[in-house]
Amino acid sequence: MKLHPVPVLKESPSQTAGPYVHIGMTPNFCGITGVIDADPGISMLTADAEGERIIITGRVIDGAGAPVNDAVLELWQADSKGSFVAPMAPNSKSVPAFTGWGRQPTQPDGTYRFETIKPGRVDGPDGKPMAPHVSLWIVARGINIGLQTRLYFADEAEANAADFVLNKIMDPRRRETLIARREEGPVPRYVLDIHLQGERETVFFDI
Amino acid sequence: MSGIILPGADGMLFQRDRDWHPPADTPGYKSSTFRAPRHSLLALGPTRSEMTGPTFGHEKLGELDNDLIRNFSQDGNEAIGQRMIVYGQVLDENARPVPDTLVEYWQANAGGRYRHKKEGYLAALDPNFGGFGRSITDENGFYHFRTVKPGAYPWPNGGNDWRPAHIHFSVFGHAFAQRLITQMYFEGDPMIWQCPIVATIPDKAAIDQLIARLDRHNTTPMDALAYRFDIVLRGRRSTMFENKLEGN
């Protein structure tokens, strides 16, 4: 029998990112220019990235229906082949063609927006591929510990119906809170509003 | 580029102790009222999507990225305030160092004023202080930076609430499920115990973990005091695999 170790330290407790989170996470966005060239995660891909270009967007809304205009969202996803190990861009010694990771602040109307590629499928804990999805992490003033959720794609209905995580949500109506609708355009858009609280509250995970 | 741990009992993280962390809804901190989910969290257990995470080995940090005394200098002068070195080790719950991980930090200036368009506090901005920096931990999990001690500042919560002096920290670890944002406080500050944001943490021992200690051994004589602040991220249950979790 193999014994698992007992943790010897406690995790550092979380605290809110506060209203001025942008100073540390998106300094150029809030006017602190000249320290670093570009805010981390603002751009996720180079022209060499393989896969379908998409825009993931929506609004973050609080329990009173007001836009959350001071949040920062991070996105983590597989590449178009379902891999989290991104190859370097052929024309660059140091930049991955696709990082899989993005970070964006919300705008005054609560909108977030990522320019990325549609992820491939990744095997789930049951050994079957999960439906295409991106992981999201949301921090802001008033959020004491980062909220973790996922965004799925409405045009993947068959895969969504068999997804390991979506099927853990007992109430099928709540599954809908994670599924982004597709809007056609020069670059297809997937739109999903994130409700922190209330009637249409998004499903958040303890992962 | 190798070494992704497949999910399964061996690769799992210790479950997050959510009685140790602050709960979502904390009435004393008023902003949490409409921003706390009412449904309970769905217990998921990390899948491959959360057991991987971004790495920043390809990022080249600037020479002054970890020097807040100089990295925003407009006129060649240094920031005003009490000069400090803040350093520490990023560890996991198994007390193992977390190397090569990005640590970001931000803070107000010596007078408690943030450089942010939404901040209207009457204390003056310091033209040579931006308040942002970042480090990547070394092979033993250590980070360090130079800064000035932030001032306390008032905020519209209760009628007369003041934040203790603090520095915000963002840490990645090697898995998206390890992602953490927290705040560092200073040893001996009486304002720690009157702050509604600190008080969102239910356990006094957990609060104590966020208080940096004065470290005279690492003080630079005639220059800067040193404070030590260690950060603990979630650990994996397994000791079987020594591979580092990696994303790109």
GROMACS .gro file of C-alpha atoms in nm:
model
  455
    1MET     CA    1   0.000   0.000   0.000
    2LYS     CA    2   0.124   0.344  -0.089
    3LEU     CA    3   0.069   0.612   0.174
    4HIS     CA    4   0.000   0.968   0.079
    5PRO     CA    5   0.186   1.235   0.273
    6VAL     CA    6   0.002   1.451   0.522
    7PRO     CA    7   0.034   1.820   0.434
    8VAL     CA    8   0.278   1.987   0.670
    9LEU     CA    9   0.196   2.348   0.580
   10LYS     CA   10  -0.133   2.529   0.535
   11GLU     CA   11  -0.201   2.709   0.209
   12SER     CA   12  -0.162   3.086   0.236
   13PRO     CA   13  -0.515   3.220   0.277
   14SER     CA   14  -0.662   3.415  -0.013
   15GLN     CA   15  -0.748   3.785   0.005
   16THR     CA   16  -0.941   4.002  -0.238
   17ALA     CA   17  -0.747   4.142  -0.534
   18GLY     CA   18  -0.907   4.479  -0.452
   19PRO     CA   19  -1.017   4.764  -0.681
   20TYR     CA   20  -0.662   4.848  -0.789
   21VAL     CA   21  -0.573   4.497  -0.907
   22HIS     CA   22  -0.484   4.647  -1.246
   23ILE     CA   23  -0.170   4.807  -1.105
   24GLY     CA   24  -0.022   4.462  -1.055
   25MET     CA   25  -0.189   4.252  -1.321
   26THR     CA   26  -0.251   4.489  -1.613
   27PRO     CA   27  -0.027   4.789  -1.535
   28ASN     CA   28  -0.030   4.935  -1.887
   29PHE     CA   29  -0.412   4.921  -1.891
   30CYS     CA   30  -0.423   5.151  -1.589
   31GLY     CA   31  -0.158   5.390  -1.717
   32ILE     CA   32   0.155   5.255  -1.549
   33THR     CA   33   0.354   5.249  -1.867
   34GLY     CA   34   0.724   5.205  -1.921
   35VAL     CA   35   0.777   4.937  -1.657
   36ILE     CA   36   0.690   4.641  -1.881
   37ASP     CA   37   0.624   4.650  -2.256
   38ALA     CA   38   0.292   4.469  -2.263
   39ASP     CA   39   0.053   4.345  -1.999
   40PRO     CA   40   0.096   3.970  -1.939
   41GLY     CA   41  -0.161   3.754  -2.118
   42ILE     CA   42  -0.308   4.039  -2.324
   43SER     CA   43  -0.210   3.850  -2.639
   44MET     CA   44  -0.237   3.470  -2.644
   45LEU     CA   45  -0.120   3.377  -2.991
   46THR     CA   46   0.108   3.461  -3.282
   47ALA     CA   47   0.022   3.436  -3.652
   48ASP     CA   48   0.171   3.086  -3.645
   49ALA     CA   49  -0.090   2.943  -3.410
   50GLU     CA   50  -0.293   2.660  -3.559
   51GLY     CA   51  -0.668   2.637  -3.521
   52GLU     CA   52  -0.988   2.832  -3.568
   53ARG     CA   53  -0.960   3.196  -3.456
   54ILE     CA   54  -1.242   3.292  -3.222
   55ILE     CA   55  -1.337   3.570  -2.982
   56ILE     CA   56  -1.465   3.479  -2.637
   57THR     CA   57  -1.659   3.763  -2.481
   58GLY     CA   58  -1.940   3.854  -2.244
   59ARG     CA   59  -2.012   4.060  -1.937
   60VAL     CA   60  -1.955   4.000  -1.567
   61ILE     CA   61  -2.262   4.098  -1.367
   62ASP     CA   62  -2.317   4.113  -0.990
   63GLY     CA   63  -2.615   4.010  -0.778
   64ALA     CA   64  -2.777   4.353  -0.814
   65GLY     CA   65  -2.756   4.333  -1.194
   66ALA     CA   66  -2.473   4.584  -1.210
   67PRO     CA   67  -2.171   4.533  -1.437
   68VAL     CA   68  -1.853   4.430  -1.257
   69ASN     CA   69  -1.625   4.691  -1.411
   70ASP     CA   70  -1.314   4.627  -1.203
   71ALA     CA   71  -1.255   4.252  -1.244
   72VAL     CA   72  -0.964   4.072  -1.403
   73LEU     CA   73  -1.025   3.741  -1.579
   74GLU     CA   74  -0.769   3.476  -1.662
   75LEU     CA   75  -0.829   3.206  -1.920
   76TRP     CA   76  -0.645   2.873  -1.951
   77GLN     CA   77  -0.712   2.631  -2.233
   78ALA     CA   78  -0.568   2.357  -2.454
   79ASP     CA   79  -0.457   2.427  -2.810
   80SER     CA   80  -0.653   2.317  -3.116
   81LYS     CA   81  -0.520   1.963  -3.078
   82GLY     CA   82  -0.619   1.932  -2.713
   83SER     CA   83  -0.264   1.977  -2.586
   84PHE     CA   84  -0.148   2.201  -2.304
   85VAL     CA   85   0.212   2.187  -2.422
   86ALA     CA   86   0.242   2.464  -2.677
   87PRO     CA   87   0.516   2.447  -2.942
   88MET     CA   88   0.735   2.750  -2.998
   89ALA     CA   89   0.654   2.971  -3.293
   90PRO     CA   90   0.881   2.869  -3.582
   91ASN     CA   91   1.004   3.224  -3.641
   92SER     CA   92   1.080   3.296  -3.280
   93LYS     CA   93   1.334   3.154  -3.043
   94SER     CA   94   1.137   3.233  -2.735
   95VAL     CA   95   0.768   3.295  -2.800
   96PRO     CA   96   0.515   3.011  -2.808
   97ALA     CA   97   0.280   3.023  -3.107
   98PHE     CA   98  -0.005   2.979  -2.862
   99THR     CA   99   0.034   3.028  -2.487
  100GLY     CA  100  -0.302   2.886  -2.380
  101TRP     CA  101  -0.317   3.156  -2.114
  102GLY     CA  102  -0.480   3.496  -2.131
  103ARG     CA  103  -0.557   3.777  -1.890
  104GLN     CA  104  -0.804   4.060  -1.953
  105PRO     CA  105  -0.959   4.335  -1.741
  106THR     CA  106  -1.331   4.402  -1.764
  107GLN     CA  107  -1.438   4.731  -1.925
  108PRO     CA  108  -1.667   4.996  -1.768
  109ASP     CA  109  -1.973   4.800  -1.889
  110GLY     CA  110  -1.837   4.476  -1.741
  111THR     CA  111  -1.729   4.331  -2.076
  112TYR     CA  112  -1.437   4.091  -2.104
  113ARG     CA  113  -1.288   3.978  -2.436
  114PHE     CA  114  -1.025   3.720  -2.537
  115GLU     CA  115  -0.889   3.666  -2.887
  116THR     CA  116  -0.795   3.301  -2.898
  117ILE     CA  117  -0.847   2.974  -3.086
  118LYS     CA  118  -1.109   2.711  -3.031
  119PRO     CA  119  -0.962   2.441  -2.804
  120GLY     CA  120  -0.945   2.074  -2.894
  121ARG     CA  121  -1.076   1.803  -2.667
  122VAL     CA  122  -0.887   1.692  -2.356
  123ASP     CA  123  -0.928   1.359  -2.181
  124GLY     CA  124  -1.134   1.373  -1.863
  125PRO     CA  125  -1.087   1.179  -1.540
  126ASP     CA  126  -1.317   0.907  -1.676
  127GLY     CA  127  -1.079   0.850  -1.968
  128LYS     CA  128  -1.327   0.994  -2.220
  129PRO     CA  129  -1.262   1.326  -2.391
  130MET     CA  130  -1.425   1.624  -2.224
  131ALA     CA  131  -1.616   1.865  -2.448
  132PRO     CA  132  -1.409   2.160  -2.573
  133HIS     CA  133  -1.390   2.419  -2.298
  134VAL     CA  134  -1.177   2.695  -2.150
  135SER     CA  135  -1.114   2.741  -1.778
  136LEU     CA  136  -1.180   3.086  -1.632
  137TRP     CA  137  -1.063   3.245  -1.307
  138ILE     CA  138  -1.218   3.570  -1.187
  139VAL     CA  139  -1.082   3.810  -0.927
  140ALA     CA  140  -1.210   4.154  -0.822
  141ARG     CA  141  -1.292   4.384  -0.535
  142GLY     CA  142  -1.547   4.203  -0.317
  143ILE     CA  143  -1.434   3.855  -0.429
  144ASN     CA  144  -1.242   3.707  -0.135
  145ILE     CA  145  -1.114   3.403  -0.320
  146GLY     CA  146  -1.083   3.369  -0.700
  147LEU     CA  147  -1.387   3.215  -0.868
  148GLN     CA  148  -1.323   2.922  -1.098
  149THR     CA  149  -1.558   2.828  -1.380
  150ARG     CA  150  -1.558   2.698  -1.739
  151LEU     CA  151  -1.691   2.815  -2.071
  152TYR     CA  152  -1.828   2.559  -2.318
  153PHE     CA  153  -1.941   2.612  -2.680
  154ALA     CA  154  -2.306   2.595  -2.791
  155ASP     CA  155  -2.217   2.439  -3.128
  156GLU     CA  156  -2.071   2.135  -2.949
  157ALA     CA  157  -2.407   2.008  -2.823
  158GLU     CA  158  -2.326   1.641  -2.862
  159ALA     CA  159  -1.993   1.664  -2.681
  160ASN     CA  160  -2.147   1.889  -2.415
  161ALA     CA  161  -2.420   1.631  -2.346
  162ALA     CA  162  -2.154   1.371  -2.262
  163ASP     CA  163  -1.912   1.600  -2.078
  164PHE     CA  164  -1.776   1.476  -1.746
  165VAL     CA  165  -1.799   1.813  -1.575
  166LEU     CA  166  -2.130   1.937  -1.718
  167ASN     CA  167  -2.289   1.610  -1.611
  168LYS     CA  168  -2.180   1.669  -1.253
  169ILE     CA  169  -2.421   1.965  -1.244
  170MET     CA  170  -2.739   1.807  -1.110
  171ASP     CA  171  -2.980   2.074  -1.232
  172PRO     CA  172  -2.962   2.074  -1.616
  173ARG     CA  173  -3.083   2.434  -1.625
  174ARG     CA  174  -2.767   2.542  -1.446
  175ARG     CA  175  -2.550   2.369  -1.708
  176GLU     CA  176  -2.671   2.637  -1.948
  177THR     CA  177  -2.488   2.902  -1.744
  178LEU     CA  178  -2.158   2.764  -1.880
  179ILE     CA  179  -2.247   2.738  -2.250
  180ALA     CA  180  -2.156   3.031  -2.475
  181ARG     CA  181  -2.372   3.108  -2.779
  182ARG     CA  182  -2.201   3.141  -3.117
  183GLU     CA  183  -2.233   3.457  -3.325
  184GLU     CA  184  -2.103   3.451  -3.682
  185GLY     CA  185  -1.877   3.726  -3.812
  186PRO     CA  186  -1.536   3.774  -3.974
  187VAL     CA  187  -1.411   3.608  -3.657
  188PRO     CA  188  -1.676   3.394  -3.484
  189ARG     CA  189  -1.770   3.515  -3.137
  190TYR     CA  190  -1.873   3.303  -2.842
  191VAL     CA  191  -2.073   3.507  -2.594
  192LEU     CA  192  -2.132   3.420  -2.230
  193ASP     CA  193  -2.234   3.646  -1.945
  194ILE     CA  194  -2.101   3.551  -1.603
  195HIS     CA  195  -2.344   3.614  -1.318
  196LEU     CA  196  -2.174   3.619  -0.980
  197GLN     CA  197  -2.504   3.588  -0.796
  198GLY     CA  198  -2.881   3.569  -0.850
  199GLU     CA  199  -3.133   3.393  -1.067
  200ARG     CA  200  -2.891   3.315  -1.349
  201GLU     CA  201  -2.592   3.255  -1.122
  202THR     CA  202  -2.298   3.089  -1.301
  203VAL     CA  203  -2.179   2.752  -1.175
  204PHE     CA  204  -1.849   2.795  -0.990
  205PHE     CA  205  -1.621   2.505  -0.900
  206ASP     CA  206  -1.419   2.385  -0.608
  207ILE     CA  207  -1.134   2.229  -0.802
  208MET     CA  208   0.820   2.059  -2.210
  209SER     CA  209   0.764   1.716  -2.063
  210GLY     CA  210   0.613   1.604  -1.742
  211ILE     CA  211   0.241   1.673  -1.746
  212ILE     CA  212   0.092   1.471  -1.464
  213LEU     CA  213  -0.221   1.294  -1.571
  214PRO     CA  214  -0.510   1.334  -1.332
  215GLY     CA  215  -0.581   1.050  -1.099
  216ALA     CA  216  -0.537   0.978  -0.732
  217ASP     CA  217  -0.161   1.018  -0.743
  218GLY     CA  218  -0.156   1.353  -0.916
  219MET     CA  219  -0.436   1.515  -0.719
  220LEU     CA  220  -0.386   1.828  -0.516
  221PHE     CA  221  -0.474   1.840  -0.151
  222GLN     CA  222  -0.831   1.961  -0.129
  223ARG     CA  223  -0.851   2.333  -0.063
  224ASP     CA  224  -0.949   2.397   0.301
  225ARG     CA  225  -1.221   2.653   0.247
  226ASP     CA  226  -1.269   2.701   0.622
  227TRP     CA  227  -0.913   2.834   0.632
  228HIS     CA  228  -0.967   3.071   0.340
  229PRO     CA  229  -1.220   3.354   0.368
  230PRO     CA  230  -1.576   3.258   0.269
  231ALA     CA  231  -1.732   3.441  -0.026
  232ASP     CA  232  -1.994   3.635   0.170
  233THR     CA  233  -1.843   3.846   0.448
  234PRO     CA  234  -2.087   4.122   0.555
  235GLY     CA  235  -1.815   4.325   0.733
  236TYR     CA  236  -1.653   4.371   0.392
  237LYS     CA  237  -1.946   4.530   0.213
  238SER     CA  238  -1.830   4.481  -0.146
  239SER     CA  239  -1.869   4.105  -0.102
  240THR     CA  240  -2.248   4.131  -0.058
  241PHE     CA  241  -2.346   4.130  -0.426
  242ARG     CA  242  -2.033   3.955  -0.549
  243ALA     CA  243  -2.061   3.633  -0.347
  244PRO     CA  244  -2.227   3.337  -0.521
  245ARG     CA  245  -2.530   3.207  -0.330
  246HIS     CA  246  -2.509   2.852  -0.465
  247SER     CA  247  -2.248   2.628  -0.312
  248LEU     CA  248  -1.942   2.555  -0.523
  249LEU     CA  249  -1.953   2.238  -0.732
  250ALA     CA  250  -1.685   2.003  -0.602
  251LEU     CA  251  -1.499   1.899  -0.913
  252GLY     CA  252  -1.160   1.766  -0.825
  253PRO     CA  253  -0.900   1.892  -1.067
  254THR     CA  254  -0.897   1.750  -1.418
  255ARG     CA  255  -0.613   1.786  -1.662
  256SER     CA  256  -0.742   2.134  -1.742
  257GLU     CA  257  -0.667   2.254  -1.390
  258MET     CA  258  -0.362   2.037  -1.315
  259THR     CA  259  -0.174   2.218  -1.589
  260GLY     CA  260  -0.101   2.588  -1.593
  261PRO     CA  261   0.093   2.858  -1.772
  262THR     CA  262   0.469   2.881  -1.735
  263PHE     CA  263   0.669   3.194  -1.793
  264GLY     CA  264   1.010   3.061  -1.884
  265HIS     CA  265   0.986   3.239  -2.218
  266GLU     CA  266   0.922   3.575  -2.051
  267LYS     CA  267   1.231   3.782  -2.015
  268LEU     CA  268   1.191   3.997  -1.710
  269GLY     CA  269   1.339   4.344  -1.718
  270GLU     CA  270   1.631   4.426  -1.494
  271LEU     CA  271   1.420   4.662  -1.284
  272ASP     CA  272   1.102   4.454  -1.276
  273ASN     CA  273   1.170   4.370  -0.910
  274ASP     CA  274   1.291   4.717  -0.810
  275LEU     CA  275   0.995   4.940  -0.726
  276ILE     CA  276   1.230   5.210  -0.597
  277ARG     CA  277   1.356   5.267  -0.951
  278ASN     CA  278   1.136   5.096  -1.210
  279PHE     CA  279   0.899   5.391  -1.254
  280SER     CA  280   1.152   5.668  -1.211
  281GLN     CA  281   1.062   5.971  -1.427
  282ASP     CA  282   1.350   6.200  -1.341
  283GLY     CA  283   1.624   5.957  -1.243
  284ASN     CA  284   1.546   5.992  -0.873
  285GLU     CA  285   1.425   5.716  -0.646
  286ALA     CA  286   1.086   5.666  -0.483
  287ILE     CA  287   1.024   5.841  -0.150
  288GLY     CA  288   0.964   5.630   0.159
  289GLN     CA  289   1.108   5.374   0.395
  290ARG     CA  290   1.335   5.153   0.187
  291MET     CA  291   1.274   4.780   0.215
  292ILE     CA  292   1.371   4.446   0.073
  293VAL     CA  293   1.081   4.201   0.067
  294TYR     CA  294   1.179   3.843   0.008
  295GLY     CA  295   1.055   3.494   0.076
  296GLN     CA  296   1.012   3.142  -0.046
  297VAL     CA  297   0.720   2.999  -0.239
  298LEU     CA  298   0.648   2.651  -0.104
  299ASP     CA  299   0.377   2.392  -0.144
  300GLU     CA  300   0.186   2.225   0.139
  301ASN     CA  301   0.450   1.950   0.146
  302ALA     CA  302   0.706   2.223   0.226
  303ARG     CA  303   0.872   2.177  -0.111
  304PRO     CA  304   1.003   2.484  -0.293
  305VAL     CA  305   0.809   2.600  -0.601
  306PRO     CA  306   1.076   2.708  -0.852
  307ASP     CA  307   1.034   2.903  -1.178
  308THR     CA  308   0.696   3.050  -1.097
  309LEU     CA  309   0.577   3.405  -1.158
  310VAL     CA  310   0.515   3.624  -0.853
  311GLU     CA  311   0.353   3.965  -0.911
  312TYR     CA  312   0.308   4.235  -0.648
  313TRP     CA  313   0.150   4.578  -0.626
  314GLN     CA  314   0.103   4.840  -0.360
  315ALA     CA  315   0.032   5.201  -0.266
  316ASN     CA  316   0.315   5.452  -0.217
  317ALA     CA  317   0.456   5.563   0.118
  318GLY     CA  318   0.157   5.792   0.175
  319GLY     CA  319  -0.103   5.526   0.102
  320ARG     CA  320  -0.184   5.657  -0.249
  321TYR     CA  321  -0.230   5.415  -0.539
  322ARG     CA  322  -0.138   5.509  -0.894
  323HIS     CA  323  -0.481   5.426  -1.039
  324LYS     CA  324  -0.741   5.641  -1.213
  325LYS     CA  325  -1.018   5.532  -0.977
  326GLU     CA  326  -0.823   5.631  -0.667
  327GLY     CA  327  -0.912   5.974  -0.529
  328TYR     CA  328  -0.735   5.982  -0.192
  329LEU     CA  329  -0.586   6.323  -0.120
  330ALA     CA  330  -0.239   6.192  -0.029
  331ALA     CA  331  -0.003   6.286  -0.312
  332LEU     CA  332   0.128   6.061  -0.584
  333ASP     CA  333   0.503   6.007  -0.589
  334PRO     CA  334   0.618   6.091  -0.945
  335ASN     CA  335   0.889   5.824  -0.919
  336PHE     CA  336   0.676   5.542  -0.782
  337GLY     CA  337   0.451   5.317  -0.993
  338GLY     CA  338   0.379   5.041  -0.742
  339PHE     CA  339   0.413   4.735  -0.962
  340GLY     CA  340   0.676   4.463  -0.984
  341ARG     CA  341   0.732   4.096  -1.059
  342SER     CA  342   0.979   3.814  -1.009
  343ILE     CA  343   1.025   3.455  -1.115
  344THR     CA  344   1.125   3.229  -0.826
  345ASP     CA  345   1.471   3.074  -0.838
  346GLU     CA  346   1.550   2.701  -0.823
  347ASN     CA  347   1.483   2.703  -0.447
  348GLY     CA  348   1.154   2.892  -0.478
  349PHE     CA  349   1.290   3.226  -0.358
  350TYR     CA  350   1.184   3.570  -0.484
  351HIS     CA  351   1.291   3.916  -0.371
  352PHE     CA  352   1.225   4.278  -0.454
  353ARG     CA  353   1.310   4.631  -0.341
  354THR     CA  354   1.041   4.880  -0.258
  355VAL     CA  355   0.928   5.144  -0.012
  356LYS     CA  356   0.694   5.061   0.273
  357PRO     CA  357   0.334   5.136   0.170
  358GLY     CA  358   0.127   5.368   0.387
  359ALA     CA  359  -0.211   5.287   0.538
  360TYR     CA  360  -0.508   5.438   0.357
  361PRO     CA  361  -0.877   5.504   0.419
  362TRP     CA  362  -1.151   5.338   0.216
  363PRO     CA  363  -1.528   5.375   0.192
  364ASN     CA  364  -1.654   5.067   0.375
  365GLY     CA  365  -1.757   5.162   0.726
  366GLY     CA  366  -1.759   5.527   0.833
  367ASN     CA  367  -1.389   5.533   0.923
  368ASP     CA  368  -1.214   5.223   0.791
  369TRP     CA  369  -0.843   5.216   0.715
  370ARG     CA  370  -0.644   4.942   0.548
  371PRO     CA  371  -0.325   4.837   0.725
  372ALA     CA  372  -0.003   4.877   0.528
  373HIS     CA  373  -0.007   4.590   0.279
  374ILE     CA  374   0.132   4.457  -0.048
  375HIS     CA  375  -0.085   4.253  -0.286
  376PHE     CA  376   0.060   3.928  -0.424
  377SER     CA  377  -0.039   3.712  -0.721
  378VAL     CA  378   0.124   3.368  -0.753
  379PHE     CA  379   0.082   3.103  -1.023
  380GLY     CA  380   0.242   2.777  -0.911
  381HIS     CA  381   0.250   2.506  -1.176
  382ALA     CA  382  -0.121   2.423  -1.200
  383PHE     CA  383  -0.416   2.653  -1.272
  384ALA     CA  384  -0.577   2.507  -0.956
  385GLN     CA  385  -0.290   2.653  -0.749
  386ARG     CA  386  -0.363   3.009  -0.861
  387LEU     CA  387  -0.365   3.244  -0.563
  388ILE     CA  388  -0.402   3.612  -0.483
  389THR     CA  389  -0.338   3.734  -0.132
  390GLN     CA  390  -0.206   4.030   0.070
  391MET     CA  391   0.103   4.070   0.285
  392TYR     CA  392   0.092   4.266   0.611
  393PHE     CA  393   0.370   4.393   0.839
  394GLU     CA  394   0.471   4.252   1.175
  395GLY     CA  395   0.347   4.457   1.468
  396ASP     CA  396   0.098   4.672   1.277
  397PRO     CA  397  -0.196   4.730   1.515
  398MET     CA  398  -0.421   4.811   1.218
  399ILE     CA  399  -0.418   4.448   1.102
  400TRP     CA  400  -0.666   4.358   1.375
  401GLN     CA  401  -0.920   4.629   1.294
  402CYS     CA  402  -0.943   4.565   0.918
  403PRO     CA  403  -1.266   4.417   0.775
  404ILE     CA  404  -1.075   4.264   0.481
  405VAL     CA  405  -0.825   4.091   0.709
  406ALA     CA  406  -1.122   3.981   0.921
  407THR     CA  407  -1.278   3.797   0.626
  408ILE     CA  408  -1.029   3.523   0.726
  409PRO     CA  409  -1.193   3.335   1.011
  410ASP     CA  410  -0.884   3.182   1.176
  411LYS     CA  411  -0.626   3.396   1.357
  412ALA     CA  412  -0.354   3.146   1.270
  413ALA     CA  413  -0.437   3.190   0.901
  414ILE     CA  414  -0.410   3.569   0.936
  415ASP     CA  415  -0.075   3.525   1.106
  416GLN     CA  416   0.047   3.346   0.793
  417LEU     CA  417   0.000   3.672   0.598
  418ILE     CA  418   0.217   3.882   0.831
  419ALA     CA  419   0.572   3.938   0.708
  420ARG     CA  420   0.848   3.931   0.969
  421LEU     CA  421   1.121   4.190   1.008
  422ASP     CA  422   1.446   4.015   0.921
  423ARG     CA  423   1.749   4.204   1.051
  424HIS     CA  424   1.991   3.946   0.913
  425ASN     CA  425   1.901   4.038   0.558
  426THR     CA  426   1.885   4.410   0.618
  427THR     CA  427   2.123   4.612   0.402
  428PRO     CA  428   2.307   4.833   0.653
  429MET     CA  429   2.254   5.205   0.603
  430ASP     CA  430   2.017   5.129   0.313
  431ALA     CA  431   1.709   4.906   0.349
  432LEU     CA  432   1.523   4.697   0.606
  433ALA     CA  433   1.428   4.340   0.513
  434TYR     CA  434   1.096   4.164   0.558
  435ARG     CA  435   1.044   3.793   0.495
  436PHE     CA  436   0.715   3.669   0.350
  437ASP     CA  437   0.682   3.301   0.259
  438ILE     CA  438   0.388   3.191   0.045
  439VAL     CA  439   0.236   2.843   0.053
  440LEU     CA  440   0.052   2.703  -0.250
  441ARG     CA  441  -0.155   2.386  -0.269
  442GLY     CA  442   0.052   2.069  -0.273
  443ARG     CA  443   0.003   1.743  -0.456
  444ARG     CA  444  -0.084   1.431  -0.263
  445SER     CA  445   0.175   1.229  -0.448
  446THR     CA  446   0.540   1.199  -0.367
  447MET     CA  447   0.582   0.947  -0.647
  448PHE     CA  448   0.645   1.184  -0.932
  449GLU     CA  449   0.919   1.439  -0.932
  450ASN     CA  450   0.824   1.583  -1.270
  451LYS     CA  451   0.726   1.942  -1.266
  452LEU     CA  452   0.376   2.029  -1.378
  453GLU     CA  453   0.406   2.232  -1.690
  454GLY     CA  454   0.189   2.396  -1.945
  455ASN     CA  455   0.356   2.560  -2.236
   0.00000   0.00000   0.00000
